[in-house]
Coordinates of C-alpha atoms in Angstrom, one line a residue:
M94 CA 0.0 0.0 0.0
E95 CA 1.1 3.6 -0.7
P96 CA 1.3 6.2 2.1
T97 CA -2.1 7.6 2.9
N98 CA -0.8 11.1 3.2
K99 CA 1.8 13.0 1.1
T100 CA 3.6 14.0 4.3
D101 CA 3.3 10.5 5.7
R102 CA 6.9 9.3 5.0
F103 CA 7.4 7.0 8.0
C104 CA 5.2 4.4 9.6
S105 CA 3.8 5.7 12.9
D106 CA 4.0 2.2 14.4
C107 CA 7.4 0.8 13.5
G108 CA 9.1 4.1 12.3
L109 CA 10.4 2.7 9.1
S110 CA 10.2 4.4 5.7
L111 CA 7.0 4.2 3.7
I112 CA 8.7 5.2 0.4
P113 CA 11.4 3.2 -1.5
L114 CA 15.0 4.0 -0.5
P115 CA 17.6 5.3 -3.0
S116 CA 20.0 2.4 -2.2
P117 CA 19.4 -1.4 -2.2
H118 CA 16.8 -2.2 0.3
I119 CA 14.2 -4.7 1.6
S120 CA 10.5 -4.3 1.6
K121 CA 7.6 -6.0 3.3
N122 CA 4.2 -5.2 4.9
C123 CA 4.2 -3.7 8.3
E124 CA 2.9 -6.2 10.9
T125 CA 0.9 -3.5 12.6
C126 CA -0.6 -1.2 9.9
N127 CA -0.1 -3.6 7.0
R128 CA 1.4 -0.8 4.8
Q129 CA 4.5 -1.6 2.8
I130 CA 7.7 -0.5 4.5
F131 CA 11.2 -0.1 3.2
F132 CA 14.4 -0.7 5.1
T133 CA 17.8 -2.3 5.2
R134 CA 19.2 -5.1 7.3
I135 CA 22.9 -5.5 6.9
N136 CA 25.3 -8.0 8.5
K137 CA 28.9 -9.0 7.9
D138 CA 27.9 -10.9 4.8
G139 CA 25.8 -8.1 3.3
I140 CA 22.0 -7.5 3.1
K141 CA 20.1 -10.2 4.8
V142 CA 16.7 -11.0 3.3
E143 CA 14.2 -13.2 5.3
K144 CA 11.2 -15.1 4.2
G145 CA 8.3 -13.0 2.9
E146 CA 10.6 -10.0 2.2
R147 CA 11.6 -8.5 -1.2
L148 CA 15.1 -7.2 -2.1
T149 CA 15.1 -4.2 -4.5
I150 CA 18.1 -2.7 -6.2
P151 CA 17.0 0.7 -7.6
S152 CA 17.3 1.4 -11.3
G153 CA 20.6 3.1 -12.0
F154 CA 22.1 2.3 -8.7
I155 CA 24.6 -0.2 -10.1
R156 CA 26.7 1.7 -12.6
L157 CA 29.6 0.1 -14.5
S158 CA 32.1 2.9 -15.3
L159 CA 35.8 3.6 -15.4
D160 CA 35.1 6.8 -13.4
P161 CA 35.8 6.2 -9.7
S162 CA 33.7 9.3 -8.8
D163 CA 30.5 7.4 -10.0
G164 CA 30.6 5.6 -6.7
G165 CA 31.2 2.1 -8.0
K166 CA 34.3 -0.1 -7.7
L167 CA 35.4 -2.5 -10.3
F168 CA 37.3 -5.7 -9.6
R169 CA 39.3 -7.3 -12.4
P170 CA 36.5 -9.5 -13.7
G171 CA 34.2 -6.5 -13.7
L172 CA 36.7 -4.4 -15.7
S173 CA 37.0 -7.2 -18.3
F174 CA 33.2 -7.4 -18.5
L175 CA 32.9 -3.6 -19.0
I176 CA 35.5 -3.5 -21.7
K177 CA 33.8 -6.3 -23.6
K178 CA 30.5 -4.4 -23.3
M179 CA 32.1 -1.2 -24.6
F180 CA 33.4 -2.9 -27.7
L181 CA 30.6 -5.4 -28.5
S182 CA 27.4 -3.6 -27.5
G183 CA 25.3 -2.6 -30.5
H184 CA 27.1 -4.7 -33.0
P185 CA 25.1 -6.4 -35.8
K186 CA 24.3 -10.0 -35.0
N187 CA 24.1 -11.0 -38.7
G188 CA 24.3 -9.7 -42.2
E189 CA 20.7 -8.6 -42.3
E190 CA 21.3 -6.2 -39.4
L191 CA 24.4 -4.6 -41.1
D192 CA 22.5 -1.9 -43.0
G193 CA 20.7 -0.7 -39.8
F194 CA 24.0 -0.7 -37.9
L195 CA 25.8 1.4 -40.5
R196 CA 22.9 3.9 -40.5
L197 CA 23.1 4.2 -36.7
V198 CA 26.8 4.8 -36.9
T199 CA 26.3 7.7 -39.3
E200 CA 23.4 9.1 -37.3
D201 CA 25.3 8.8 -34.0
T202 CA 28.2 10.7 -35.5
D203 CA 26.0 13.4 -36.9
N204 CA 24.4 13.9 -33.5
H205 CA 27.8 13.9 -31.8
L206 CA 29.3 16.5 -34.2
S207 CA 26.2 18.8 -33.9
N208 CA 26.9 19.1 -30.2
L209 CA 30.6 19.9 -30.4
P210 CA 31.2 23.5 -29.4
E211 CA 34.3 23.8 -31.6
L212 CA 32.2 23.0 -34.7
S213 CA 29.5 25.6 -33.9
G214 CA 28.4 27.5 -37.0
L215 CA 29.6 25.0 -39.5
D216 CA 27.3 23.2 -41.9
L217 CA 28.8 19.8 -42.6
K218 CA 26.6 19.3 -45.7
I219 CA 28.6 22.1 -47.3
E220 CA 32.0 20.8 -48.5
E221 CA 34.0 23.9 -47.4
D222 CA 32.6 23.7 -43.9
A223 CA 33.1 19.9 -43.8
N224 CA 36.7 20.4 -44.6
K225 CA 37.1 23.0 -41.9
A226 CA 35.4 20.7 -39.4
F227 CA 37.7 17.8 -40.3
K228 CA 40.8 20.1 -40.0
I229 CA 39.7 21.1 -36.5
L230 CA 39.1 17.5 -35.4
E231 CA 42.3 16.2 -37.2
D232 CA 44.5 18.6 -35.2
K233 CA 43.2 17.1 -32.0
S234 CA 43.3 13.5 -33.1
N235 CA 40.8 12.7 -30.4
S236 CA 37.7 10.4 -30.1
S237 CA 35.6 12.8 -32.2
Y238 CA 38.1 12.6 -35.1
Y239 CA 38.0 8.8 -35.0
R240 CA 34.2 8.7 -34.9
V241 CA 34.0 10.8 -38.0
V242 CA 36.4 8.5 -39.8
Q243 CA 34.4 5.5 -38.6
A244 CA 31.2 7.0 -40.0
S245 CA 33.0 7.6 -43.3
F246 CA 33.9 4.0 -43.6
A247 CA 30.3 3.1 -42.8
E248 CA 29.3 5.0 -45.9
I249 CA 32.1 3.3 -47.9
V250 CA 31.0 -0.1 -46.7
K251 CA 27.4 0.6 -48.0
K252 CA 28.9 1.8 -51.3
F253 CA 30.9 -1.4 -51.9
V254 CA 28.2 -3.7 -50.7
G255 CA 25.8 -2.0 -53.2
A256 CA 28.3 -2.5 -55.9
S257 CA 28.8 -6.2 -55.0
D258 CA 32.5 -5.5 -54.4
A259 CA 33.1 -8.1 -51.7
T260 CA 36.9 -7.5 -51.3
N261 CA 36.7 -3.7 -50.8
A262 CA 33.5 -4.1 -48.7
A263 CA 35.5 -6.4 -46.4
W264 CA 38.4 -4.0 -46.3
A265 CA 36.2 -1.0 -45.5
G266 CA 34.4 -3.1 -42.8
Y267 CA 37.8 -3.9 -41.2
M268 CA 38.7 -0.2 -41.2
L269 CA 35.4 0.7 -39.7
G270 CA 36.0 -1.7 -36.8
T271 CA 39.5 -0.3 -36.4
F272 CA 38.4 3.3 -36.1
R273 CA 35.5 2.2 -33.9
G274 CA 38.0 0.7 -31.5
L275 CA 40.2 3.9 -31.7
S276 CA 37.1 6.1 -30.9
L277 CA 36.5 4.1 -27.8
V278 CA 40.1 3.9 -26.4
S279 CA 40.6 7.6 -27.1
E280 CA 37.6 8.7 -25.1
P281 CA 39.0 11.0 -22.3
L282 CA 38.0 8.7 -19.4
F283 CA 39.3 5.6 -21.1
E284 CA 42.6 7.3 -22.1
Q285 CA 43.1 8.7 -18.7
T286 CA 42.5 5.3 -17.1
L287 CA 45.0 3.7 -19.4
W288 CA 47.6 6.4 -18.8
R289 CA 47.2 6.2 -15.0
G290 CA 47.7 2.4 -15.3
Y291 CA 50.8 2.9 -17.3
L292 CA 52.2 5.4 -14.8
A293 CA 51.4 3.0 -11.9
N294 CA 53.3 0.2 -13.7
Q295 CA 56.2 2.6 -14.4
I296 CA 56.4 3.4 -10.7
V297 CA 56.6 -0.2 -9.9
Y298 CA 59.3 -0.8 -12.5
E299 CA 61.3 2.1 -11.3
A300 CA 61.0 1.1 -7.7
A301 CA 62.3 -2.4 -8.6
A302 CA 65.1 -1.0 -10.7
A303 CA 66.1 1.4 -7.9
A304 CA 66.3 -1.6 -5.5
A305 CA 68.5 -3.5 -7.8
Q306 CA 71.3 -0.9 -8.0
T307 CA 73.3 1.1 -5.5
P308 CA 72.9 4.9 -5.1
A309 CA 76.4 5.3 -6.5
E310 CA 75.4 3.4 -9.7
A311 CA 72.3 5.5 -10.1
E312 CA 74.3 8.7 -9.8
A313 CA 76.9 7.5 -12.3
I314 CA 74.2 6.5 -14.8
K315 CA 72.6 10.0 -14.5
K316 CA 76.0 11.7 -15.2
L317 CA 76.6 9.5 -18.2
E318 CA 73.3 10.5 -20.0
P319 CA 74.7 13.7 -21.6
L320 CA 77.8 11.8 -22.8
F321 CA 75.7 9.1 -24.5
R322 CA 73.5 11.7 -26.1
R323 CA 76.6 13.3 -27.8
L324 CA 77.6 10.0 -29.5
D325 CA 76.3 9.5 -33.0
E326 CA 74.3 6.5 -34.2
A327 CA 77.2 4.8 -36.0
T328 CA 79.5 4.9 -33.0
L329 CA 76.8 3.4 -30.7
F330 CA 76.1 0.7 -33.2
I331 CA 79.7 -0.3 -33.6
W332 CA 80.3 -0.3 -29.9
I333 CA 77.3 -2.6 -29.3
E334 CA 78.0 -5.0 -32.2
S335 CA 81.7 -5.3 -31.6
N336 CA 81.0 -6.9 -28.1
L337 CA 84.1 -5.1 -26.9
P338 CA 84.0 -3.4 -23.4
I339 CA 82.4 0.0 -23.5
G340 CA 83.7 1.2 -20.2
P341 CA 87.3 1.8 -21.3
R342 CA 86.1 3.8 -24.3
L343 CA 84.3 6.1 -21.9
G344 CA 86.8 6.1 -19.2
V345 CA 84.3 4.6 -16.8
K346 CA 85.3 1.9 -14.2
S347 CA 82.6 2.3 -11.6
L348 CA 79.7 0.7 -13.6
P349 CA 79.2 -2.9 -14.7
E350 CA 79.7 -3.5 -18.4
E351 CA 76.1 -4.9 -18.6
V352 CA 74.7 -1.5 -17.4
L353 CA 76.8 0.5 -19.9
R354 CA 75.8 -1.8 -22.8
S355 CA 72.1 -1.4 -21.9
L356 CA 72.5 2.4 -21.9
A357 CA 74.1 2.3 -25.3
K358 CA 71.3 0.1 -26.7
W359 CA 68.7 2.5 -25.2
H360 CA 70.2 5.5 -26.9
L361 CA 70.7 3.7 -30.2
A362 CA 67.0 2.8 -30.1
S363 CA 66.1 6.5 -29.5
Y364 CA 67.9 7.3 -32.8
Q365 CA 65.8 4.7 -34.6
R366 CA 62.6 6.0 -33.1
E367 CA 63.4 9.5 -34.3
R368 CA 64.1 8.2 -37.8
E369 CA 60.9 6.3 -37.8
G370 CA 59.0 9.4 -36.8
I371 CA 60.4 11.4 -39.7
A372 CA 59.6 8.6 -42.2
R373 CA 56.0 8.3 -40.8
T374 CA 55.4 12.0 -41.3
A375 CA 56.5 11.8 -44.9
V376 CA 54.2 8.8 -45.6
E377 CA 51.3 10.5 -43.9
K378 CA 51.6 13.5 -46.2
R379 CA 51.8 11.3 -49.2
A380 CA 48.8 9.3 -48.0
E381 CA 46.8 12.5 -47.5
R382 CA 47.3 13.5 -51.1
E383 CA 46.5 10.1 -52.5
L384 CA 43.3 9.6 -50.5
K385 CA 42.0 13.1 -51.3
I386 CA 42.1 12.2 -55.0
K387 CA 40.7 8.7 -54.4
W388 CA 37.7 9.6 -52.2
I389 CA 36.8 13.2 -53.1
S390 CA 34.0 11.9 -55.3
A391 CA 32.3 9.8 -52.6
G392 CA 29.5 12.3 -52.3
V393 CA 28.8 11.8 -48.6
A394 CA 29.2 14.9 -46.4
V395 CA 31.0 13.1 -43.6
T396 CA 33.2 11.2 -46.1
T397 CA 34.1 14.5 -47.7
C398 CA 35.0 15.7 -44.3
V399 CA 37.4 12.9 -43.6
F400 CA 39.0 11.5 -46.7
G401 CA 40.4 14.9 -47.7
A402 CA 43.2 14.3 -45.3
L403 CA 42.9 10.9 -43.7
K404 CA 46.0 9.7 -41.9
A405 CA 46.8 6.2 -43.0
V406 CA 50.2 5.3 -41.6
G407 CA 50.0 2.2 -39.4
L408 CA 46.3 1.8 -40.0
F409 CA 46.0 0.5 -43.6

């Protein structure tokens, strides 16, 4: 039974609530007035429910989120479950549902873009505005950018399916899934969680490394950093490949040869990373020019927005 009076919030006989509680609770009829009462009974094992009582978990109380401020706490199995839900929810269960899924991807992206403050005043149906929007999003390379590219591939999938081009339809579908994944992992909350996890792991690693060496070794390594940075790539490569002691070449006697060789390998790898970055930039620029020519005739507003300057390195 409901409370007989709007101000009648508690039972006058037992003193318990006559309205549902915002947290998980038990309900039953009051033994005196027979009205439904709501309460909690908690022991060391949790909420205890007895015969004739009903347990209620309010809608929205249990929230699966990576955000600790939501009030929930995920254990490892729960985190795995949440990640699977993020990537698999809403996917088409068979080929007949594909067209509807592709349409939802495009509509969801359109709605998302229409609410972005940085794109205010731009009409994405106009090619010039679409290109401006893409440039704004491209510079940020965030979740919104990847969602736009995902929607573009959704349109490309439909185009190839309509043309009975199975090979290119499969390729476009693969790329759609790739950018769908990127749009999820680049969401600010997901990215922050990943970054914090990396930092925590780094702290653990550094603590272990610090415990494995003496303070004197740590100080010596720190002082050697500038010297290694002044060595060119060829010198480092020869020193490492020759398997000859590095200490005498540097005039260092206080550090084990294994430590010096590891430092040399790390600095050699930094040269390689820098060279790969330069090569990637060149390939990206070339890919932008090629894709602009290839896809400029797609005719879809969101596709025009993306494929004018789509970055392809490492993704195609």
